[in-house]
Amino acid sequence: MGEQQSGSEAVEHHEVIVIGAGVAGIYALHRLREIGVDVVVLEAGEDAGGTWFWNRYPGCRFDSESYTYGYSFSEELLEEWHWKERFSPQPENLRYLQHVVEKFGLRNGMRFNQQLQKAGWNDETRRWHLSLGSGDTMTCDLLLPAIGLLSAPTLPRYEGQQDFTGQSFHTYHWPKDPIDMSELRVAVVGTGATGVQIIPAIAENVKSLHVFQRRPNWCAPLRNGPISDDEMAEIRSRYDEIFARCAETPGGFIHGPDDRSFHDADVSERLELWEWLYEQPGFGIWLANFREVLMEEDANAELSAFIANKIRERVNDPVVAEKLIPKDHGFGVQRVPMETNYFEAYNRDNVTLVDISEEPIDRIVAEGIKTSADTYEFDLIIYATGFDAITGAFDRIEFIGKDGRRLRDEWEKGPRTYLGVQVEGFPNLVMLAGPQGASVSTNFPRAIETSVDWAADLISHMRDNDLRTIECTREAQDDWVQEVENLYGMVLLRNARGWFTGYNSNVDGRDVKRHVIYNGGAPRYRKKLEKSVADNYDGFVLT
Ligand code: NAP
């Protein structure tokens, strides 16, 4: 740490500033300190934990197997931590991350309640100049955003939201103190992964629950369960094998695609696989399926019909069941929410599905929600309406690169990056979970360990060779964007209207599809990063 004069004021300077103390920021601080970098983390929240700090809603939990979500960098950490459930719940996940912070002495490198408002590159000082919400300013040589993919929550834009006299909030801002909902008439708006977790978690504990569904999602059973001491010991003995498996699958999970072709399997073999996968815990039905189901319309339609029948079997009222079956997209082309008794919740007398594709919401009123057909009265409205994903957190910070170029403008029609780590015109900005990188579409901790290690190696390389700046070239960026676009062309999710295509109806300019994620899989992505390094940082200019 040092100080430099800016006008009459001394400005705090660091070699590296990381933005965000979530899963990526925590590891980045540890890793960079290990190689002797002067680094601090700025965090907008009051404590570390990122997504697991903010999302405190009932039912919130991993849908990655817990033992694939923990960090892999420390044997000691792996040995001492006991994951209690196969898909660990939020309070335990937050405890885990804060345990990591304490264990590795990271807290003193973190500054909380620090909202970065503006970051400007100065070509003369070759530094980033940061302005914080507190009024403080800081400078750094390298700026590493670790600001999350799903950290910019978005509310709907219904008229009258302020008029509601009960309590209402977005799931991301669930209050810290528990809410007794037993006497409350509750509404949940939204049926993405968040809504699908909350709805069954609260259905038994509320007076009444109305679910406002715009479009149903294809969901699959999570099949959570406890992990005993013996099982945990067995998992510990296999950690090398588990992480090796995660490293070879496209999604960084233990689930990888079936080796057979959909077309070589006959109908009974397909059904046999699907019945089996439907009974298995986790993302298997989505990610351990035939590759063709996510790439070919016919294969996808057959799988979708299979899942639709599962929904019909689980929901008593056939009219409700049909409303819960997506008709505008096939299984797995949007992010699949994992559920525990989600469909059974609609069999309860106190739960009502309101299909707002048929009965649109007119506005929010003092007593509740007014649709085209009725006015529903509530004490609590929960907005599970999702996020301005992937680029939203970047948009909320004013990044100004060379020649006054604003990142927000550069990305107006969609993000443009090289390998998801850099943007041309923004030297020394190294994104740890940037758009068009692999962290966006894979098991997050597995992916960010790759990007943090890559950034640490880069910093060592720059130090060893007396280099002060890194910036990707326009050509390399254009080629990468083209590759990202081509990969969208190969998968059915190109048709989806969800956050995998950067779509959000609640944000101006985001109700269009964009190329925001890298669909080539984590192993291929890692090879691209490695190749660039091996070719002397091909695609980057280091000075
Ligand atoms: P989401 O998947 O974007 O779902 C948002 C929901 O709100 C959708 O059902 C959407 O309907 C609805 N909605 C949005 N705006 C609306 C409006 N104006 N009026 C009515 N309905 C509206 O968001 P999410 O459920 O928060 O999940 C986002 C991502 O977070 C997930 O895909 C997942 O990656 C992550 N997540 C992970 C976990 C986990 O790992 N365990 C849990 C929760 C979330 P439409 O479909 O019609 O747009």
XYZ file of C-alpha atoms and ligand atoms in Angstrom:
591
model
C 0.000 0.000 0.000
C 1.188 3.511 -0.671
C -0.032 7.018 -1.122
C 0.139 9.406 -3.999
C -0.735 13.058 -4.189
C -3.851 14.010 -6.107
C -4.251 17.760 -5.923
C -3.758 18.497 -2.244
C -5.069 15.110 -1.017
C -3.126 11.927 -0.370
C -4.757 9.013 -2.203
C -4.473 5.419 -1.012
C -2.822 3.240 -3.633
C -2.613 -0.566 -4.031
C -1.062 -2.801 -6.596
C -4.384 -4.628 -7.003
C -7.922 -3.820 -5.937
C -10.530 -6.577 -6.135
C -14.171 -5.521 -6.214
C -16.463 -7.884 -4.325
C -15.908 -10.241 -1.390
C -17.933 -13.177 -2.674
C -16.690 -16.599 -3.708
C -14.299 -15.129 -6.309
C -13.097 -12.131 -4.287
C -12.308 -14.250 -1.231
C -10.127 -16.627 -3.207
C -8.494 -13.795 -5.167
C -7.407 -12.066 -1.960
C -5.903 -15.275 -0.593
C -4.174 -16.256 -3.829
C -2.709 -12.827 -4.531
C -1.462 -12.429 -0.993
C 0.265 -15.779 -1.348
C 2.412 -14.358 -4.147
C 3.118 -11.199 -2.213
C 0.784 -8.793 -4.010
C -0.394 -5.674 -2.183
C -4.139 -6.202 -2.559
C -7.396 -5.086 -0.926
C -10.995 -6.108 -1.550
C -13.795 -3.549 -1.637
C -17.212 -4.957 -0.760
C -20.535 -3.116 -0.952
C -22.130 -5.321 1.723
C -21.407 -5.320 5.406
C -19.662 -8.688 5.354
C -18.102 -11.272 3.055
C -20.054 -13.982 1.248
C -21.501 -12.364 -1.886
C -24.489 -14.277 -3.179
C -24.623 -16.332 0.020
C -24.550 -13.190 2.133
C -27.477 -11.537 0.351
C -29.836 -14.378 -0.578
C -31.338 -15.388 2.755
C -34.762 -16.466 1.552
C -36.286 -19.714 2.876
C -35.268 -22.712 0.805
C -32.116 -21.063 -0.553
C -29.450 -23.696 -1.096
C -26.874 -25.030 -3.555
C -27.947 -27.032 -6.514
C -24.343 -28.032 -7.113
C -23.341 -30.990 -4.949
C -21.911 -29.287 -1.844
C -18.598 -31.102 -2.051
C -18.067 -29.800 -5.594
C -18.811 -26.223 -4.575
C -16.170 -25.792 -1.844
C -12.755 -24.390 -2.703
C -10.205 -26.982 -3.805
C -7.055 -24.975 -3.076
C -6.449 -26.095 0.519
C -6.129 -29.735 1.615
C -6.526 -28.619 5.209
C -9.790 -26.853 4.454
C -11.091 -29.871 2.570
C -10.159 -32.125 5.473
C -11.776 -30.057 8.186
C -15.061 -29.007 6.585
C -18.083 -31.283 6.939
C -20.835 -30.555 4.443
C -23.985 -31.586 6.304
C -26.286 -31.867 3.284
C -25.808 -32.996 -0.270
C -27.082 -29.578 -1.374
C -26.131 -27.291 1.438
C -28.478 -24.491 2.608
C -27.602 -20.800 2.585
C -26.831 -20.341 6.306
C -24.254 -23.115 6.167
C -22.808 -21.796 2.901
C -22.327 -18.375 4.431
C -20.703 -19.986 7.494
C -18.354 -21.864 5.179
C -17.248 -18.745 3.308
C -16.786 -16.788 6.512
C -14.823 -19.700 7.952
C -12.503 -19.449 4.938
C -12.143 -15.714 5.525
C -11.171 -16.271 9.180
C -9.002 -19.328 8.598
C -6.817 -17.588 6.032
C -6.783 -14.255 7.888
C -8.472 -12.406 5.028
C -10.740 -10.060 6.943
C -8.076 -7.399 7.388
C -7.753 -7.172 3.598
C -11.443 -6.478 3.105
C -13.215 -3.122 3.302
C -16.938 -3.445 3.826
C -19.767 -1.016 3.013
C -17.648 0.298 0.151
C -19.711 0.889 -2.948
C -17.542 1.497 -5.992
C -19.250 4.152 -8.078
C -16.687 5.061 -10.682
C -13.437 3.603 -11.958
C -11.451 5.614 -14.487
C -8.278 4.597 -16.306
C -5.563 7.224 -16.401
C -3.182 6.717 -19.305
C -0.534 8.959 -17.771
C -0.330 7.360 -14.344
C -1.246 3.998 -15.889
C -3.518 3.435 -12.928
C -7.181 3.001 -12.203
C -8.667 5.826 -10.144
C -11.627 4.757 -8.055
C -14.403 6.855 -6.510
C -16.365 5.248 -3.712
C -19.837 6.029 -2.404
C -18.235 7.211 0.843
C -16.518 10.003 -1.098
C -13.113 8.303 -0.749
C -10.847 7.852 -3.716
C -8.223 5.149 -4.278
C -5.873 4.104 -7.045
C -4.528 0.747 -8.187
C -2.393 -0.713 -10.944
C -4.758 -3.569 -11.692
C -8.482 -3.643 -11.073
C -10.153 -7.038 -10.690
C -13.973 -6.998 -10.683
C -15.395 -10.037 -8.885
C -18.846 -8.527 -8.762
C -20.980 -11.589 -9.406
C -23.263 -12.726 -12.175
C -26.496 -12.383 -10.272
C -25.899 -9.440 -7.988
C -28.057 -6.744 -9.590
C -31.609 -7.680 -8.527
C -34.471 -6.347 -10.621
C -37.988 -5.559 -9.484
C -40.888 -5.547 -11.899
C -42.109 -2.178 -13.073
C -45.755 -2.398 -12.095
C -47.486 0.798 -11.277
C -48.337 1.310 -7.644
C -45.540 -0.782 -6.092
C -45.001 1.980 -3.537
C -48.718 2.040 -2.639
C -48.752 -1.441 -1.121
C -49.322 -1.150 2.636
C -47.985 -4.571 3.571
C -44.366 -5.660 3.441
C -42.665 -6.308 0.089
C -39.122 -6.962 -1.072
C -36.990 -8.668 -3.691
C -35.678 -12.082 -2.615
C -32.107 -10.741 -2.792
C -33.030 -8.327 -0.016
C -34.712 -10.841 2.261
C -34.551 -9.376 5.798
C -31.922 -10.733 8.168
C -34.424 -11.272 10.981
C -36.760 -14.250 10.517
C -40.335 -13.413 9.514
C -43.228 -15.273 11.138
C -45.439 -15.901 8.121
C -47.938 -18.226 9.808
C -50.715 -15.614 9.804
C -49.712 -13.892 6.587
C -51.365 -13.912 3.184
C -48.343 -14.118 0.928
C -47.743 -13.542 -2.794
C -44.705 -14.768 -4.705
C -44.142 -13.130 -8.101
C -41.783 -15.152 -10.291
C -41.088 -18.841 -10.797
C -37.398 -19.044 -11.679
C -34.881 -21.002 -9.594
C -35.470 -18.662 -6.656
C -39.283 -18.810 -6.707
C -39.131 -22.576 -7.148
C -37.035 -22.868 -3.974
C -39.133 -20.481 -1.876
C -42.609 -21.689 -2.809
C -42.454 -25.207 -1.289
C -40.261 -23.968 1.566
C -42.932 -21.559 2.805
C -46.165 -23.190 1.597
C -46.717 -25.064 4.872
C -45.882 -22.068 7.033
C -48.097 -19.346 5.595
C -51.777 -18.667 5.924
C -52.164 -18.542 2.160
C -49.844 -18.405 -0.812
C -50.603 -17.058 -4.276
C -47.977 -17.685 -6.941
C -48.007 -15.207 -9.836
C -46.523 -17.062 -12.786
C -45.755 -15.327 -16.084
C -44.086 -18.302 -17.760
C -43.529 -21.715 -16.158
C -40.020 -23.171 -16.014
C -38.972 -26.745 -16.576
C -37.814 -27.987 -13.182
C -36.265 -31.216 -11.916
C -36.106 -32.823 -8.467
C -33.071 -31.875 -6.379
C -33.235 -34.946 -4.117
C -31.363 -33.430 -1.227
C -30.341 -35.502 1.787
C -28.010 -35.469 4.780
C -24.325 -36.367 4.576
C -23.321 -38.553 7.520
C -19.880 -38.565 9.141
C -19.038 -41.782 7.334
C -20.173 -40.457 3.960
C -18.209 -37.266 4.503
C -15.087 -39.298 5.317
C -15.609 -41.229 2.105
C -16.073 -37.992 0.120
C -12.856 -36.580 1.640
C -10.958 -39.645 0.523
C -12.175 -39.013 -3.046
C -11.690 -35.262 -3.352
C -8.934 -35.620 -5.958
C -11.183 -37.828 -8.045
C -14.198 -35.519 -7.582
C -12.322 -32.394 -8.669
C -10.757 -34.272 -11.578
C -14.254 -35.264 -12.666
C -15.486 -31.669 -12.396
C -12.514 -30.573 -14.493
C -13.482 -32.825 -17.388
C -17.218 -32.038 -17.635
C -18.464 -29.047 -19.641
C -20.298 -27.572 -16.654
C -17.693 -28.190 -13.959
C -20.126 -30.480 -12.135
C -19.872 -34.205 -11.499
C -22.546 -34.572 -14.199
C -21.258 -34.919 -17.746
C -23.132 -35.859 -20.926
C -23.996 -39.468 -21.744
C -21.481 -40.951 -24.190
C -24.173 -42.488 -26.376
C -25.904 -40.723 -29.200
C -29.605 -40.029 -28.723
C -30.117 -41.477 -32.193
C -28.355 -44.756 -31.402
C -30.545 -45.360 -28.362
C -34.040 -46.693 -29.035
C -37.099 -45.275 -27.285
C -36.957 -47.749 -24.413
C -33.267 -46.998 -23.806
C -33.991 -43.278 -23.785
C -36.825 -43.752 -21.316
C -34.679 -45.968 -19.148
C -31.986 -43.275 -18.937
C -34.497 -40.515 -18.248
C -36.361 -42.471 -15.561
C -33.039 -43.161 -13.873
C -31.768 -39.597 -14.148
C -35.060 -38.195 -12.833
C -34.527 -40.202 -9.635
C -30.908 -39.089 -9.198
C -29.836 -36.083 -7.117
C -28.788 -32.873 -8.815
C -28.395 -31.693 -12.382
C -28.062 -35.146 -13.996
C -31.334 -34.994 -15.942
C -30.092 -31.741 -17.481
C -26.349 -32.303 -17.844
C -25.843 -36.092 -17.878
C -28.322 -36.560 -20.692
C -27.743 -37.230 -24.391
C -25.959 -34.213 -25.886
C -28.588 -33.934 -28.623
C -31.378 -33.007 -26.200
C -29.814 -29.571 -25.795
C -28.924 -29.210 -29.472
C -31.687 -30.739 -31.597
C -35.368 -29.757 -31.561
C -36.763 -33.274 -31.955
C -34.615 -34.836 -29.247
C -35.455 -31.964 -26.962
C -39.201 -32.311 -27.650
C -39.109 -35.993 -26.692
C -37.379 -35.277 -23.383
C -39.744 -32.354 -22.715
C -42.739 -34.650 -23.216
C -41.246 -37.069 -20.677
C -40.808 -34.309 -18.075
C -44.299 -32.930 -18.813
C -45.756 -36.316 -17.866
C -43.855 -36.215 -14.582
C -45.515 -32.895 -13.829
C -48.950 -34.342 -14.689
C -48.280 -37.245 -12.325
C -47.329 -34.954 -9.477
C -50.016 -32.261 -9.696
C -53.533 -33.345 -8.720
C -55.510 -30.737 -10.664
C -54.974 -31.319 -14.417
C -55.749 -27.691 -15.237
C -53.055 -26.501 -12.840
C -50.652 -29.157 -14.132
C -51.025 -27.874 -17.708
C -50.328 -24.334 -16.555
C -47.096 -25.529 -14.923
C -45.832 -27.117 -18.151
C -43.800 -24.727 -20.320
C -45.100 -24.469 -23.875
C -42.783 -21.807 -25.284
C -39.443 -23.577 -24.759
C -38.090 -27.061 -24.233
C -36.520 -28.682 -21.208
C -33.039 -27.454 -20.350
C -32.763 -24.580 -22.788
C -33.219 -22.191 -19.910
C -31.450 -22.655 -16.600
C -33.236 -25.592 -14.910
C -34.471 -24.781 -11.399
C -33.980 -27.685 -9.015
C -36.921 -28.333 -6.740
C -38.000 -30.114 -3.595
C -41.759 -30.802 -3.584
C -42.369 -27.791 -5.818
C -45.159 -29.369 -7.829
C -46.731 -30.952 -4.739
C -47.043 -27.459 -3.197
C -49.826 -26.783 -5.716
C -51.803 -29.703 -4.264
C -52.195 -27.814 -0.990
C -55.464 -26.035 -0.209
C -53.685 -22.842 0.819
C -51.710 -22.502 -2.439
C -53.138 -20.904 -5.598
C -51.480 -20.501 -8.971
C -52.343 -17.264 -10.735
C -51.419 -17.492 -14.403
C -50.601 -13.913 -15.333
C -50.135 -14.818 -18.968
C -53.928 -15.210 -18.997
C -54.742 -12.756 -16.247
C -52.079 -10.000 -16.418
C -51.193 -7.874 -13.428
C -52.708 -4.416 -13.881
C -50.990 -2.771 -10.995
C -50.073 -3.064 -7.344
C -52.613 -1.491 -5.011
C -52.600 -0.676 -1.303
C -54.128 -4.013 -0.359
C -52.332 -6.263 -2.815
C -52.178 -7.161 -6.496
C -54.816 -6.190 -9.045
C -54.991 -8.353 -12.148
C -57.271 -8.061 -15.159
C -59.651 -10.468 -13.390
C -59.457 -9.806 -9.644
C -57.865 -7.955 -6.748
C -55.911 -10.234 -4.415
C -55.217 -9.043 -0.873
C -51.848 -9.706 0.758
C -49.769 -8.961 3.825
C -46.490 -9.780 2.114
C -45.386 -9.635 -1.538
C -42.162 -11.463 -2.391
C -40.632 -10.481 -5.710
C -38.631 -13.456 -7.016
C -38.172 -11.599 -10.277
C -34.512 -12.254 -10.938
C -31.519 -10.181 -11.921
C -29.989 -7.924 -14.510
C -27.622 -10.824 -14.949
C -23.960 -10.903 -15.918
C -23.612 -7.332 -17.212
C -25.944 -5.603 -14.725
C -23.343 -5.379 -11.976
C -20.899 -3.822 -14.478
C -23.519 -1.355 -15.685
C -24.019 -0.117 -12.138
C -20.392 1.039 -11.935
C -19.113 3.817 -14.195
C -16.078 2.199 -15.834
C -14.213 4.706 -18.005
C -11.400 3.320 -20.134
C -8.976 4.914 -22.576
C -10.056 8.114 -24.346
C -13.046 8.459 -22.046
C -14.753 5.344 -23.407
C -17.542 4.115 -21.140
C -17.920 0.373 -20.670
C -21.687 0.777 -20.533
C -21.646 2.306 -24.021
C -19.217 -0.273 -25.385
C -21.575 -3.016 -24.223
C -24.829 -1.339 -25.119
C -25.740 -3.927 -27.734
C -24.170 -6.771 -25.790
C -20.900 -7.409 -24.020
C -17.689 -7.703 -26.007
C -14.740 -9.304 -24.257
C -11.663 -11.353 -24.954
C -11.882 -14.703 -23.140
C -14.267 -13.113 -20.662
C -11.303 -11.558 -18.868
C -10.602 -8.295 -20.694
C -12.131 -5.569 -22.813
C -10.234 -3.683 -25.494
C -9.715 -0.073 -24.417
C -9.759 -0.953 -20.716
C -6.154 -1.785 -19.808
C -5.403 -3.548 -16.532
C -9.074 -4.342 -15.969
C -9.103 -8.101 -15.429
C -12.535 -9.610 -14.872
C -12.665 -12.685 -12.646
C -16.181 -13.657 -13.707
C -16.749 -11.587 -16.788
C -19.315 -11.949 -19.569
C -18.432 -14.530 -22.224
C -16.132 -16.380 -19.823
C -16.711 -19.860 -18.480
C -17.668 -18.918 -14.922
C -20.967 -17.668 -16.248
C -22.214 -21.038 -17.381
C -20.491 -23.470 -15.036
C -20.173 -24.531 -11.407
C -18.997 -21.159 -10.151
C -16.196 -22.008 -7.682
C -14.595 -24.421 -10.117
C -14.533 -21.733 -12.801
C -13.318 -18.854 -10.659
C -10.439 -20.914 -9.302
C -9.317 -21.071 -12.933
C -9.713 -17.346 -13.553
C -8.137 -16.283 -10.250
C -5.148 -18.588 -10.842
C -4.854 -17.199 -14.360
C -4.881 -13.617 -13.025
C -2.299 -14.500 -10.342
C 0.018 -16.020 -12.963
C -0.455 -12.960 -15.145
C 0.516 -10.660 -12.286
C 3.625 -12.771 -11.572
C 4.525 -12.629 -15.250
C 4.115 -8.848 -15.328
C 6.266 -8.458 -12.223
C 8.973 -10.800 -13.486
C 9.175 -8.996 -16.821
C 8.762 -5.481 -15.542
C 5.494 -4.996 -17.432
C 2.957 -2.442 -16.314
C -0.040 -2.803 -18.575
C -2.084 -5.498 -20.231
C -4.768 -4.871 -22.809
C -6.364 -7.241 -25.266
C -6.382 -6.368 -28.938
C -9.481 -5.445 -30.902
C -8.839 -8.382 -33.283
C -8.606 -10.931 -30.476
C -11.787 -9.562 -28.939
C -13.660 -9.621 -32.239
C -12.602 -13.234 -32.816
C -13.704 -14.246 -29.342
C -17.078 -12.561 -29.686
C -17.525 -14.358 -33.004
C -16.708 -17.695 -31.382
C -19.179 -17.010 -28.586
C -21.846 -16.149 -31.170
C -21.095 -19.297 -33.185
C -21.433 -21.463 -30.088
C -24.873 -19.980 -29.362
C -25.789 -21.091 -32.854
C -25.094 -24.702 -31.905
C -27.318 -24.941 -28.816
C -31.058 -24.586 -28.374
C -30.645 -22.134 -25.534
C -30.130 -19.502 -28.260
C -33.943 -19.472 -28.392
C -34.429 -18.932 -24.669
C -35.776 -15.784 -23.105
C -33.880 -15.881 -19.836
C -30.656 -14.767 -18.296
C -28.563 -17.212 -20.367
C -29.368 -14.960 -23.296
C -29.047 -11.816 -21.205
C -32.797 -11.178 -21.427
C -34.603 -9.152 -18.759
C -37.967 -7.514 -19.330
C -37.569 -5.221 -16.320
C -34.531 -3.273 -17.525
C -34.494 -0.751 -20.352
C -32.589 -2.117 -23.325
C -32.331 -5.627 -21.909
C -35.507 -7.088 -23.393
C -33.377 -8.360 -26.258
C -31.236 -11.449 -26.543
C -27.484 -10.994 -26.155
C -24.436 -13.260 -26.333
C -23.449 -13.202 -22.688
C -22.138 -16.678 -21.921
C -19.521 -19.002 -23.356
C -21.184 -22.245 -24.394
C -18.040 -24.190 -25.254
C -17.665 -25.806 -21.820
C -15.076 -25.311 -19.113
C -12.374 -27.721 -20.410
C -12.270 -26.047 -23.822
C -12.299 -22.621 -22.184
C -9.369 -23.535 -19.941
C -7.416 -24.722 -22.979
C -8.027 -21.371 -24.666
C -6.681 -19.509 -21.650
C -3.678 -21.843 -21.411
C -2.937 -21.555 -25.112
C -2.954 -17.787 -24.972
C -0.418 -17.871 -22.117
C 1.728 -20.494 -23.856
C 1.772 -18.280 -26.962
C 3.194 -15.428 -24.921
C -0.194 -13.968 -24.002
C -1.532 -14.155 -27.507
C -4.314 -11.631 -28.073
C -2.992 -9.304 -25.364
C -0.506 -6.486 -25.562
C 1.751 -6.215 -22.521
C 3.876 -3.114 -22.124
P -35.044 -15.871 -12.984
O -34.644 -17.242 -13.279
O -34.692 -14.802 -13.937
O -36.601 -15.898 -12.753
C -37.325 -14.720 -12.582
C -38.786 -15.057 -12.559
O -39.522 -13.872 -12.365
C -39.283 -15.667 -13.863
O -40.274 -16.599 -13.567
C -39.840 -14.453 -14.597
O -40.823 -14.778 -15.546
C -40.457 -13.717 -13.444
N -40.610 -12.300 -13.708
C -39.636 -11.418 -14.021
N -40.154 -10.211 -14.199
C -41.482 -10.318 -14.001
C -42.539 -9.409 -14.069
N -42.339 -8.121 -14.374
N -43.771 -9.867 -13.812
C -43.982 -11.185 -13.504
N -43.015 -12.087 -13.433
C -41.767 -11.657 -13.691
O -34.465 -15.372 -11.567
P -34.169 -16.259 -10.278
O -35.261 -17.205 -10.022
O -33.789 -15.306 -9.202
O -32.927 -17.110 -10.697
C -31.823 -16.503 -11.344
C -30.647 -17.436 -11.296
O -30.092 -17.412 -9.989
C -30.954 -18.884 -11.546
O -31.134 -19.204 -12.873
C -29.755 -19.526 -10.935
O -28.655 -19.524 -11.787
C -29.478 -18.630 -9.751
N -30.070 -19.271 -8.583
C -29.390 -20.335 -8.107
C -29.875 -21.015 -7.069
C -29.064 -22.171 -6.590
O -27.995 -22.431 -7.047
N -29.494 -22.924 -5.716
C -31.076 -20.666 -6.496
C -31.754 -19.566 -6.985
C -31.237 -18.876 -8.042
P -40.429 -15.044 -17.084
O -39.852 -16.430 -17.087
O -41.679 -14.912 -17.829
O -39.403 -14.031 -17.447
